[in-house]
Each structure stands twice: as structure tokens, then as C-alpha cells.
Amino acid sequence: MAIFLTRRLLRYTTLVGVVLFVVLTLSSNKDGSSYVSTYLPASLDFSSNGAPQQDKLSTAEDLKEKEKVDAAKLLQEAKLEQDANSDVAFDADAKKVTTDAKAKEVAADAVAADSAAAPAAAPKKDTPAVVDSKLTKDTLEFLAPSFKNKGKRPKATFVSLVRNNELGPMLDAIKYVQRKFNDQFKYDWTFLNDEEFTDEFKTKVSAAINATVKFGKIPKEHWSYPDYISLDKAAETREKMKNIIYGGSESYRHMCRYQSGFFWRHPLLDDYDWYWRVEPSTKLYCDIKYDVFQWMQDNEKAYGFTITIHEYEATIPTLWDTSKKFFKAHPEYIAKDNLMKFISDNGGEKYNLCHFWSNFEIGNLNLWRSPAYRDYFETLDRSGGFFYERWGDAPVHSIAASVFLPKSYIHYFSDIGYHHPPYDNCPLDNKVWKENNCECDQNNDFTFKGYACGRQYYDAAGIERPSYWEKYSH
Ligand SMILES: Nc1nc2c(ncn2[C@@H]2O[C@H](COP(=O)(O)OP(=O)(O)O)[C@@H](O)[C@H]2O)c(=O)[nH]1
Ligand SMILES: [Mg+2]
């Protein structure tokens, strides 16, 4: 009996000991609740009730922390996907940097706009409806007065930067523009030169145009070296780059810098909102039967082009990095739904060298007068790349327009037959080609050729390429 009693006691003692051990182990484990919940069926999960207070707090914090990390991860993934599939607000660093509040807001908003792609990714409080409108406000604000003029004749001018010795090729270009368009619409012409125009130039040009013609001299400070540029370094660059197209030219650099940062500041342009750039030796192939300035204005377009092309990389080694730094420092200038995809194949990491060929531009001057562009140009100019490399105004304008404007503000004039040596834009639509008496060969159209960027543009703009595009791609 005594032995029997002792054995029962021993069994009870062992049982109690085991139970005590289990309870003590669970409550001393910091992650006890999650440990238990992992191994218990959901219906038996007591993690939210049974865990000690201290554990409950740390669990909630952990979860919150985890949620934040997950949300950030989702934002990045969704942003990457969106950059790959469509063209949302640009922020190359949103992929890497999650500490930049503004970048996160842009990304959060982009994700929120596509709730199907990442429904849980953007907490409501992070969705910056207000910040968002602020992001594009400045540039669009500068454009707004021009669009208020809808239905009325726009304040517009042709603008040609030209040298006296280009009189002949300039007259050729003027004849095309006048005959195909401006004899009917009678917009002003403004001619600019870094030297005084000769009397012969002024007389002959004026005789070729049946509208108001203005001649202006460029102020010295717009066509000379800023004091922060080293003349020696600029000369060394020209020597080093002499085997690249225009690489050895000093005047070409002044010209590119002028077209980038100054033509729109010339006092003669103060009277206008719109410009159409015309260069010597260019041609118009087709009749233009509608008022393109008014069309731009009434359809809220700010930048129009005809030809796209890749830039020579050797002329712009640091342009993209300089631009990227600027965009990172100024997310407020980046337009939502911009055309980043036209200039970058990987969401802004690298420039793909695509640009609008700026010898033809129909645009709104207020785009360049905007705080975003002024600021951007100032940053580029201070970095020295116009002189220490050979930055062209075409990539500069194109990068700015693609980033500061919503893509709907940029227009491809597929209906304007245009030639700047050696390339053509020739309407591929037979109806357009016939109705406008085009004098070009559609087989020479550059749009879809390999060295052009028409394919990139159509994809980035979200426009379907014409069914026959491949026929004209070789
Ligand atoms: N006044 C003036 N105009 C220039 C000078 N260099 C180029 N241009 C003009 O700037 C524009 C672009 O120059 P262009 O030689 O056509 O360059 P490209 O089209 O890049 O081959 C044209 O309208 C030229 O007439 C210059 O030194 N002085
Ligand atoms: Mg030219």
C-alpha cells in the first residue's frame, strides 16, 4: 500500500512537473504568442488574449513595423512594375530609396491609382492627393494662361536663329513655310542672330514673308561664357572632341546653350506664347490646312515635334546623371503621367538617348519660362556640360518636356511632311498624304527606322503604331 501510495504520488508529481515546465516555457518565451499561434489551428489561437501584456505590445509594434516594411516593399515592386508597363510619375530613386518622403508619396500615389495591382500597398494617409497636384502645378500653371485663350487666335511666332551667311538656305526654308502654311495664316516671324543682321538679309527675308517680321540681336550675356566656366578646360574639351560631329566647334556650343536656355528670354519673344522653330535648309512637304498654333492651344499641347532620333552618346556623357540628381532634388517638378518611358527603358536609371529633333519644334514658350525648366537649365549650365562636353539643346529640351509635362501635352505631328538634312518625316497615312499634296516619298519616312525613336515614342505615349509601320521600318 505504502509502495502503491508512493508510486501514485510519484506519478502525480511527474505530471505536475511536466505541466509546470510547459507553462513556464511558453510564458518565458518572448515570441510565445506567435510561437503558439503558428502551431495551433486558427480557431484555437489565443495569441491576442492569452499572451502577457508586455508580449502583446511588442507583437503589435512588430506587426506595425512589418506592415510598414511590407508596404514599402510592395510600393517598390508595384512602382517597378508600373515603370516597366506604363509611365507613371518618374522617380528613379523610389526603387532604392524609401526614406525620401516625397518619393514615397509619388510612389504611393502611383500605386493607389492602380489598386488592382497592389490593393494593400498604399495606406490612405500616404496618398498625397494634395501633394500630387502640387507636383505638376508650377509648370502647368505657367501654361494655363495660354490655354485660357482657347478658340481665339494664339500669340505665336516663327523663330529662326540664323547667320547672315545662311541667307540662301534660310530663304528656301521660308518659302516652304510660307507656301504650305503661312501665306494663309500670317503669323509673325522673328529672326535672331548673335551678330547684327545685314541690310541685305533683312530686305530679302522681309520680301519673302507677307506678315510682320522682326529682327533681333542676341545680348552678349546670352552668347558667351559664364564666369564659372574655365576657358582653358573648354578649349581642351574642343581639342579632345574634335573628331566627334561639331565636337571641335565653339560656336555650336554657344548655339546649343542659347537654344536651351535663352532664345525664349529674348525680349522680342515677350509678346508671344507660342513658337515654331524653323532652320535654314529645312522643307515642308505637305500643305498644312489648319492653324497648328491654334490646334496646339485648343488641345492643350505644349510641345510638338516631327522627328525623333538617338543622340551621340559621346556628346553627353554626364547629362543624364546631372539631370537625375536634379530630379531627385526636385520631385515637385516631376509631372505625373509623364513621358519618362520615351527617354528611358528602365524607369529612369539610364538615358536611352532618344530625343525630339529640335530643329523642328512647335511649342509653348511658357514651358521654358516655367520655374521647373529655368531651374533645370541653371543646374545644367552650372555643371559646365555645354562647354566641357557638347550637350545639344535637343536632348535637353526632350528630357525636360518628357519629365515636366504630362505626356498628353506632347504631340507628334505625323501629318506634317518635314525635312531637315538628312531625314524626312513623311505622312504614312495615305489619306493624309494625298489630301495634303505631300511631295515626299513615304519610304523615306524616318519615324520607324532603327536609329529613330518613333517606336519608343508610340509605346511611351500609349498610342498604337499604325498597322503598316513595319513596312517603313527598314
Ligand atoms: N546666329 C547664329 N546662328 C547659328 C550659329 N550656329 C548655328 N546657328 C543656327 O542654329 C541652328 C542650328 O544650327 P545647324 O548648323 O543647323 O546645326 P545642326 O542642325 O545641328 O546641324 C540653325 O538655325 C543655324 O542657323 C551661329 O554661330 N550664329
Ligand atoms: Mg540644322
mmCIF file of C-alpha atoms in Angstrom, residues 159-453:
data_model
loop_
_atom_site.group_PDB
_atom_site.id
_atom_site.type_symbol
_atom_site.label_atom_id
_atom_site.label_comp_id
_atom_site.label_asym_id
_atom_site.label_seq_id
_atom_site.Cartn_x
_atom_site.Cartn_y
_atom_site.Cartn_z
ATOM 1 C CA VAL A 159 11.540 81.828 -84.698
ATOM 2 C CA SER A 160 14.765 81.339 -86.591
ATOM 3 C CA LEU A 161 18.241 81.598 -85.165
ATOM 4 C CA VAL A 162 20.386 82.150 -88.188
ATOM 5 C CA ARG A 163 23.641 83.603 -89.512
ATOM 6 C CA ASN A 164 23.904 86.200 -92.255
ATOM 7 C CA ASN A 165 25.770 83.745 -94.456
ATOM 8 C CA GLU A 166 22.801 81.363 -94.326
ATOM 9 C CA LEU A 167 20.549 83.785 -96.201
ATOM 10 C CA GLY A 168 20.028 81.477 -99.201
ATOM 11 C CA PRO A 169 19.110 78.300 -97.216
ATOM 12 C CA MET A 170 17.000 80.458 -94.894
ATOM 13 C CA LEU A 171 15.034 81.874 -97.824
ATOM 14 C CA ASP A 172 14.480 78.340 -99.113
ATOM 15 C CA ALA A 173 13.018 77.279 -95.780
ATOM 16 C CA ILE A 174 10.889 80.422 -95.543
ATOM 17 C CA LYS A 175 9.406 79.737 -98.979
ATOM 18 C CA TYR A 176 8.266 76.290 -97.917
ATOM 19 C CA VAL A 177 6.698 77.530 -94.696
ATOM 20 C CA GLN A 178 5.006 80.449 -96.376
ATOM 21 C CA ARG A 179 3.658 78.462 -99.299
ATOM 22 C CA LYS A 180 2.441 75.464 -97.307
ATOM 23 C CA PHE A 181 1.097 77.273 -94.271
ATOM 24 C CA ASN A 182 1.761 80.884 -93.518
ATOM 25 C CA ASP A 183 0.536 82.655 -96.631
ATOM 26 C CA GLN A 184 -2.839 81.633 -95.257
ATOM 27 C CA PHE A 185 -2.354 82.104 -91.512
ATOM 28 C CA LYS A 186 0.028 85.082 -91.494
ATOM 29 C CA TYR A 187 1.838 84.567 -88.234
ATOM 30 C CA ASP A 188 4.819 86.766 -87.350
ATOM 31 C CA TRP A 189 8.435 85.725 -87.897
ATOM 32 C CA THR A 190 11.245 86.518 -85.506
ATOM 33 C CA PHE A 191 14.856 86.224 -86.645
ATOM 34 C CA LEU A 192 17.652 86.105 -84.102
ATOM 35 C CA ASN A 193 21.389 86.368 -84.580
ATOM 36 C CA ASP A 194 24.461 86.755 -82.386
ATOM 37 C CA GLU A 195 25.598 89.446 -84.841
ATOM 38 C CA GLU A 196 23.741 92.324 -86.482
ATOM 39 C CA PHE A 197 21.694 91.177 -89.461
ATOM 40 C CA THR A 198 22.883 92.759 -92.669
ATOM 41 C CA ASP A 199 20.571 95.036 -94.643
ATOM 42 C CA GLU A 200 20.563 92.520 -97.472
ATOM 43 C CA PHE A 201 19.432 89.763 -95.092
ATOM 44 C CA LYS A 202 16.661 91.897 -93.677
ATOM 45 C CA THR A 203 15.453 93.149 -97.029
ATOM 46 C CA LYS A 204 15.343 89.778 -98.755
ATOM 47 C CA VAL A 205 13.782 87.964 -95.819
ATOM 48 C CA SER A 206 11.129 90.649 -95.339
ATOM 49 C CA ALA A 207 10.228 90.454 -99.023
ATOM 50 C CA ALA A 208 9.615 86.706 -98.740
ATOM 51 C CA ILE A 209 7.124 86.977 -95.883
ATOM 52 C CA ASN A 210 3.666 88.551 -96.107
ATOM 53 C CA ALA A 211 3.411 89.054 -92.354
ATOM 54 C CA THR A 212 5.147 91.002 -89.592
ATOM 55 C CA VAL A 213 8.893 90.290 -89.466
ATOM 56 C CA LYS A 214 11.218 91.151 -86.578
ATOM 57 C CA PHE A 215 14.997 91.003 -86.389
ATOM 58 C CA GLY A 216 16.819 90.814 -83.109
ATOM 59 C CA LYS A 217 20.393 90.753 -81.898
ATOM 60 C CA ILE A 218 21.198 88.364 -79.111
ATOM 61 C CA PRO A 219 22.521 90.059 -75.957
ATOM 62 C CA LYS A 220 26.179 89.272 -75.341
ATOM 63 C CA GLU A 221 25.491 87.701 -71.952
ATOM 64 C CA HIS A 222 23.343 85.062 -73.652
ATOM 65 C CA TRP A 223 26.065 84.069 -76.086
ATOM 66 C CA SER A 224 29.294 83.995 -74.107
ATOM 67 C CA TYR A 225 30.997 82.090 -71.338
ATOM 68 C CA PRO A 226 29.579 82.382 -67.836
ATOM 69 C CA ASP A 227 32.287 83.358 -65.323
ATOM 70 C CA TYR A 228 32.289 79.909 -63.713
ATOM 71 C CA ILE A 229 33.432 78.244 -66.934
ATOM 72 C CA SER A 230 37.148 77.683 -67.419
ATOM 73 C CA LEU A 231 38.120 78.794 -70.919
ATOM 74 C CA ASP A 232 41.150 76.501 -70.819
ATOM 75 C CA LYS A 233 39.083 73.478 -69.928
ATOM 76 C CA ALA A 234 36.562 74.362 -72.634
ATOM 77 C CA ALA A 235 39.384 74.640 -75.199
ATOM 78 C CA GLU A 236 40.868 71.310 -74.054
ATOM 79 C CA THR A 237 37.461 69.703 -74.491
ATOM 80 C CA ARG A 238 37.132 71.007 -78.019
ATOM 81 C CA GLU A 239 40.553 69.619 -78.843
ATOM 82 C CA LYS A 240 39.695 66.224 -77.329
ATOM 83 C CA MET A 241 36.329 66.075 -79.082
ATOM 84 C CA LYS A 242 37.407 67.342 -82.477
ATOM 85 C CA ASN A 243 36.660 64.014 -84.151
ATOM 86 C CA ILE A 244 33.050 63.999 -82.985
ATOM 87 C CA ILE A 245 30.427 65.881 -85.012
ATOM 88 C CA TYR A 246 30.678 69.580 -84.019
ATOM 89 C CA GLY A 247 32.936 68.437 -81.143
ATOM 90 C CA GLY A 248 35.623 70.965 -82.039
ATOM 91 C CA SER A 249 33.208 73.862 -82.554
ATOM 92 C CA GLU A 250 32.930 76.717 -80.113
ATOM 93 C CA SER A 251 30.038 78.492 -81.845
ATOM 94 C CA TYR A 252 27.977 75.299 -81.985
ATOM 95 C CA ARG A 253 28.237 75.055 -78.207
ATOM 96 C CA HIS A 254 27.075 78.646 -77.770
ATOM 97 C CA MET A 255 24.242 77.884 -80.160
ATOM 98 C CA CYS A 256 23.126 74.781 -78.227
ATOM 99 C CA ARG A 257 23.312 76.613 -74.928
ATOM 100 C CA TYR A 258 21.357 79.505 -76.412
ATOM 101 C CA GLN A 259 18.619 77.303 -77.804
ATOM 102 C CA SER A 260 18.414 75.531 -74.463
ATOM 103 C CA GLY A 261 18.397 78.417 -72.078
ATOM 104 C CA PHE A 262 17.977 81.755 -73.771
ATOM 105 C CA PHE A 263 16.021 82.057 -77.003
ATOM 106 C CA TRP A 264 12.771 82.220 -75.038
ATOM 107 C CA ARG A 265 14.195 85.082 -72.957
ATOM 108 C CA HIS A 266 14.791 87.307 -75.950
ATOM 109 C CA PRO A 267 12.716 90.481 -75.487
ATOM 110 C CA LEU A 268 11.256 90.101 -78.983
ATOM 111 C CA LEU A 269 9.585 86.881 -77.818
ATOM 112 C CA ASP A 270 7.982 88.514 -74.800
ATOM 113 C CA ASP A 271 4.878 89.212 -76.886
ATOM 114 C CA TYR A 272 4.247 85.554 -77.632
ATOM 115 C CA ASP A 273 3.084 82.336 -76.012
ATOM 116 C CA TRP A 274 3.808 80.056 -78.940
ATOM 117 C CA TYR A 275 6.719 79.468 -81.288
ATOM 118 C CA TRP A 276 7.584 77.343 -84.277
ATOM 119 C CA ARG A 277 11.282 76.883 -84.811
ATOM 120 C CA VAL A 278 12.477 76.962 -88.416
ATOM 121 C CA GLU A 279 16.054 76.318 -89.529
ATOM 122 C CA PRO A 280 17.741 77.107 -92.828
ATOM 123 C CA SER A 281 17.718 74.223 -95.353
ATOM 124 C CA THR A 282 14.557 72.661 -93.988
ATOM 125 C CA LYS A 283 11.484 71.840 -96.073
ATOM 126 C CA LEU A 284 7.786 71.345 -95.581
ATOM 127 C CA TYR A 285 6.449 68.665 -97.893
ATOM 128 C CA CYS A 286 2.690 68.931 -97.427
ATOM 129 C CA ASP A 287 0.037 71.608 -97.230
ATOM 130 C CA ILE A 288 -0.933 72.418 -93.691
ATOM 131 C CA LYS A 289 -4.544 73.440 -93.975
ATOM 132 C CA TYR A 290 -5.296 74.062 -90.327
ATOM 133 C CA ASP A 291 -3.863 76.523 -87.837
ATOM 134 C CA VAL A 292 -1.345 74.369 -85.960
ATOM 135 C CA PHE A 293 -0.770 77.001 -83.279
ATOM 136 C CA GLN A 294 -4.439 77.183 -82.561
ATOM 137 C CA TRP A 295 -4.683 73.413 -82.633
ATOM 138 C CA MET A 296 -1.903 73.180 -80.021
ATOM 139 C CA GLN A 297 -3.595 75.781 -77.887
ATOM 140 C CA ASP A 298 -7.118 74.423 -78.157
ATOM 141 C CA ASN A 299 -5.994 70.860 -77.482
ATOM 142 C CA GLU A 300 -3.743 71.721 -74.534
ATOM 143 C CA LYS A 301 -0.457 70.709 -76.115
ATOM 144 C CA ALA A 302 2.808 72.309 -75.054
ATOM 145 C CA TYR A 303 5.403 70.626 -77.236
ATOM 146 C CA GLY A 304 5.098 69.345 -80.790
ATOM 147 C CA PHE A 305 7.681 67.510 -82.883
ATOM 148 C CA THR A 306 8.079 65.666 -86.176
ATOM 149 C CA ILE A 307 11.305 63.652 -85.972
ATOM 150 C CA THR A 308 12.838 61.634 -83.158
ATOM 151 C CA ILE A 309 16.385 60.303 -83.094
ATOM 152 C CA HIS A 310 19.112 58.895 -80.846
ATOM 153 C CA GLU A 311 21.817 61.237 -79.564
ATOM 154 C CA TYR A 312 25.556 60.591 -79.924
ATOM 155 C CA GLU A 313 26.478 59.342 -76.504
ATOM 156 C CA ALA A 314 29.940 60.900 -76.670
ATOM 157 C CA THR A 315 28.383 64.370 -76.666
ATOM 158 C CA ILE A 316 26.515 63.931 -73.379
ATOM 159 C CA PRO A 317 28.466 61.628 -71.015
ATOM 160 C CA THR A 318 27.169 63.277 -67.833
ATOM 161 C CA LEU A 319 23.894 64.850 -68.951
ATOM 162 C CA TRP A 320 21.709 62.113 -67.558
ATOM 163 C CA ASP A 321 23.421 61.865 -64.189
ATOM 164 C CA THR A 322 23.233 65.626 -63.822
ATOM 165 C CA SER A 323 19.556 65.535 -64.754
ATOM 166 C CA LYS A 324 18.806 62.653 -62.409
ATOM 167 C CA LYS A 325 20.363 64.487 -59.499
ATOM 168 C CA PHE A 326 18.212 67.485 -60.304
ATOM 169 C CA PHE A 327 15.020 65.432 -60.496
ATOM 170 C CA LYS A 328 15.850 63.749 -57.206
ATOM 171 C CA ALA A 329 16.340 67.128 -55.560
ATOM 172 C CA HIS A 330 13.118 68.473 -57.110
ATOM 173 C CA PRO A 331 10.407 65.832 -57.115
ATOM 174 C CA GLU A 332 7.913 68.700 -57.081
ATOM 175 C CA TYR A 333 8.701 69.419 -60.739
ATOM 176 C CA ILE A 334 8.074 65.920 -61.982
ATOM 177 C CA ALA A 335 4.803 65.563 -63.848
ATOM 178 C CA LYS A 336 2.506 62.734 -63.083
ATOM 179 C CA ASP A 337 1.877 60.554 -66.105
ATOM 180 C CA ASN A 338 4.961 61.913 -67.816
ATOM 181 C CA LEU A 339 6.807 60.580 -70.841
ATOM 182 C CA MET A 340 9.778 59.085 -68.994
ATOM 183 C CA LYS A 341 9.352 55.868 -70.905
ATOM 184 C CA PHE A 342 10.320 57.668 -74.106
ATOM 185 C CA ILE A 343 13.733 58.622 -72.755
ATOM 186 C CA SER A 344 14.464 55.659 -70.514
ATOM 187 C CA ASP A 345 13.912 51.948 -70.956
ATOM 188 C CA ASN A 346 14.352 51.171 -67.282
ATOM 189 C CA GLY A 347 12.280 53.646 -65.339
ATOM 190 C CA GLY A 348 14.864 56.402 -65.345
ATOM 191 C CA GLU A 349 18.049 54.567 -64.402
ATOM 192 C CA LYS A 350 19.645 55.176 -67.756
ATOM 193 C CA TYR A 351 19.007 57.564 -70.651
ATOM 194 C CA ASN A 352 18.253 55.677 -73.860
ATOM 195 C CA LEU A 353 19.482 58.651 -75.949
ATOM 196 C CA CYS A 354 16.057 59.235 -77.542
ATOM 197 C CA HIS A 355 15.098 62.817 -78.191
ATOM 198 C CA PHE A 356 12.859 65.040 -80.271
ATOM 199 C CA TRP A 357 14.899 66.574 -83.063
ATOM 200 C CA SER A 358 14.705 70.189 -82.028
ATOM 201 C CA ASN A 359 15.367 71.775 -85.411
ATOM 202 C CA PHE A 360 11.579 71.484 -85.704
ATOM 203 C CA GLU A 361 9.595 72.479 -82.659
ATOM 204 C CA ILE A 362 6.131 73.888 -82.227
ATOM 205 C CA GLY A 363 5.830 74.716 -78.615
ATOM 206 C CA ASN A 364 4.619 76.862 -75.806
ATOM 207 C CA LEU A 365 7.251 79.337 -74.626
ATOM 208 C CA ASN A 366 5.891 79.162 -71.108
ATOM 209 C CA LEU A 367 7.204 75.631 -70.780
ATOM 210 C CA TRP A 368 10.738 77.034 -70.924
ATOM 211 C CA ARG A 369 9.806 80.062 -68.829
ATOM 212 C CA SER A 370 8.481 77.852 -66.058
ATOM 213 C CA PRO A 371 10.308 77.586 -62.716
ATOM 214 C CA ALA A 372 10.975 73.902 -63.364
ATOM 215 C CA TYR A 373 12.758 74.459 -66.634
ATOM 216 C CA ARG A 374 14.637 77.597 -65.553
ATOM 217 C CA ASP A 375 15.867 75.767 -62.512
ATOM 218 C CA TYR A 376 16.810 72.729 -64.560
ATOM 219 C CA PHE A 377 18.673 74.785 -67.142
ATOM 220 C CA GLU A 378 20.528 76.692 -64.424
ATOM 221 C CA THR A 379 21.658 73.411 -62.892
ATOM 222 C CA LEU A 380 22.799 72.047 -66.233
ATOM 223 C CA ASP A 381 24.557 75.288 -67.133
ATOM 224 C CA ARG A 382 26.424 75.434 -63.821
ATOM 225 C CA SER A 383 27.613 71.880 -64.256
ATOM 226 C CA GLY A 384 29.500 73.049 -67.363
ATOM 227 C CA GLY A 385 28.353 70.328 -69.765
ATOM 228 C CA PHE A 386 27.504 72.729 -72.578
ATOM 229 C CA PHE A 387 31.227 73.547 -72.788
ATOM 230 C CA TYR A 388 33.063 70.656 -71.123
ATOM 231 C CA GLU A 389 31.077 68.175 -73.178
ATOM 232 C CA ARG A 390 28.853 69.113 -76.102
ATOM 233 C CA TRP A 391 25.314 68.969 -74.836
ATOM 234 C CA GLY A 392 22.728 69.595 -77.528
ATOM 235 C CA ASP A 393 19.556 71.562 -76.996
ATOM 236 C CA ALA A 394 17.581 68.628 -78.418
ATOM 237 C CA PRO A 395 18.269 66.174 -75.573
ATOM 238 C CA VAL A 396 17.966 68.986 -73.044
ATOM 239 C CA HIS A 397 14.549 70.073 -74.332
ATOM 240 C CA SER A 398 13.426 66.492 -74.746
ATOM 241 C CA ILE A 399 14.388 65.366 -71.266
ATOM 242 C CA ALA A 400 12.702 68.409 -69.761
ATOM 243 C CA ALA A 401 9.498 68.074 -71.783
ATOM 244 C CA SER A 402 9.323 64.349 -71.078
ATOM 245 C CA VAL A 403 9.707 64.803 -67.333
ATOM 246 C CA PHE A 404 7.991 68.137 -66.594
ATOM 247 C CA LEU A 405 4.925 67.602 -68.768
ATOM 248 C CA PRO A 406 2.170 65.040 -68.590
ATOM 249 C CA LYS A 407 2.544 63.026 -71.769
ATOM 250 C CA SER A 408 -0.779 64.258 -73.152
ATOM 251 C CA TYR A 409 0.844 67.703 -73.563
ATOM 252 C CA ILE A 410 3.332 66.380 -76.116
ATOM 253 C CA HIS A 411 2.281 65.880 -79.718
ATOM 254 C CA TYR A 412 3.734 64.083 -82.704
ATOM 255 C CA PHE A 413 2.780 65.833 -85.953
ATOM 256 C CA SER A 414 2.615 62.724 -88.122
ATOM 257 C CA ASP A 415 0.714 64.810 -90.687
ATOM 258 C CA ILE A 416 3.432 67.439 -91.206
ATOM 259 C CA GLY A 417 5.801 66.480 -94.001
ATOM 260 C CA TYR A 418 9.196 67.804 -92.936
ATOM 261 C CA HIS A 419 12.798 67.582 -93.969
ATOM 262 C CA HIS A 420 15.962 68.520 -92.160
ATOM 263 C CA PRO A 421 19.004 67.030 -93.803
ATOM 264 C CA PRO A 422 19.275 64.074 -93.989
ATOM 265 C CA TYR A 423 15.924 62.856 -92.604
ATOM 266 C CA ASP A 424 12.261 63.077 -93.556
ATOM 267 C CA ASN A 425 9.006 62.950 -91.735
ATOM 268 C CA CYS A 426 6.550 61.886 -94.445
ATOM 269 C CA PRO A 427 2.924 61.129 -93.575
ATOM 270 C CA LEU A 428 2.418 57.367 -93.807
ATOM 271 C CA ASP A 429 -1.342 57.648 -93.802
ATOM 272 C CA ASN A 430 -2.258 57.598 -97.494
ATOM 273 C CA LYS A 431 -5.317 59.765 -96.982
ATOM 274 C CA VAL A 432 -3.286 62.465 -95.227
ATOM 275 C CA TRP A 433 -0.520 62.153 -97.810
ATOM 276 C CA LYS A 434 -2.919 62.601 -100.749
ATOM 277 C CA GLU A 435 -5.234 65.228 -99.313
ATOM 278 C CA ASN A 436 -2.335 67.488 -98.371
ATOM 279 C CA ASN A 437 -0.478 67.137 -101.663
ATOM 280 C CA CYS A 438 2.635 65.769 -99.986
ATOM 281 C CA GLU A 439 5.775 65.895 -102.076
ATOM 282 C CA CYS A 440 7.727 63.283 -100.118
ATOM 283 C CA ASP A 441 8.396 59.588 -100.541
ATOM 284 C CA GLN A 442 6.795 57.600 -97.739
ATOM 285 C CA ASN A 443 9.621 55.045 -97.993
ATOM 286 C CA ASN A 444 11.963 57.728 -96.725
ATOM 287 C CA ASP A 445 9.909 58.376 -93.603
ATOM 288 C CA PHE A 446 12.274 58.147 -90.654
ATOM 289 C CA THR A 447 9.737 57.534 -87.884
ATOM 290 C CA PHE A 448 10.098 53.776 -87.545
ATOM 291 C CA LYS A 449 13.627 53.332 -88.776
ATOM 292 C CA GLY A 450 16.056 51.803 -86.310
ATOM 293 C CA TYR A 451 18.014 54.946 -85.497
ATOM 294 C CA ALA A 452 14.842 56.950 -84.894
ATOM 295 C CA CYS A 453 12.813 56.722 -81.690
#
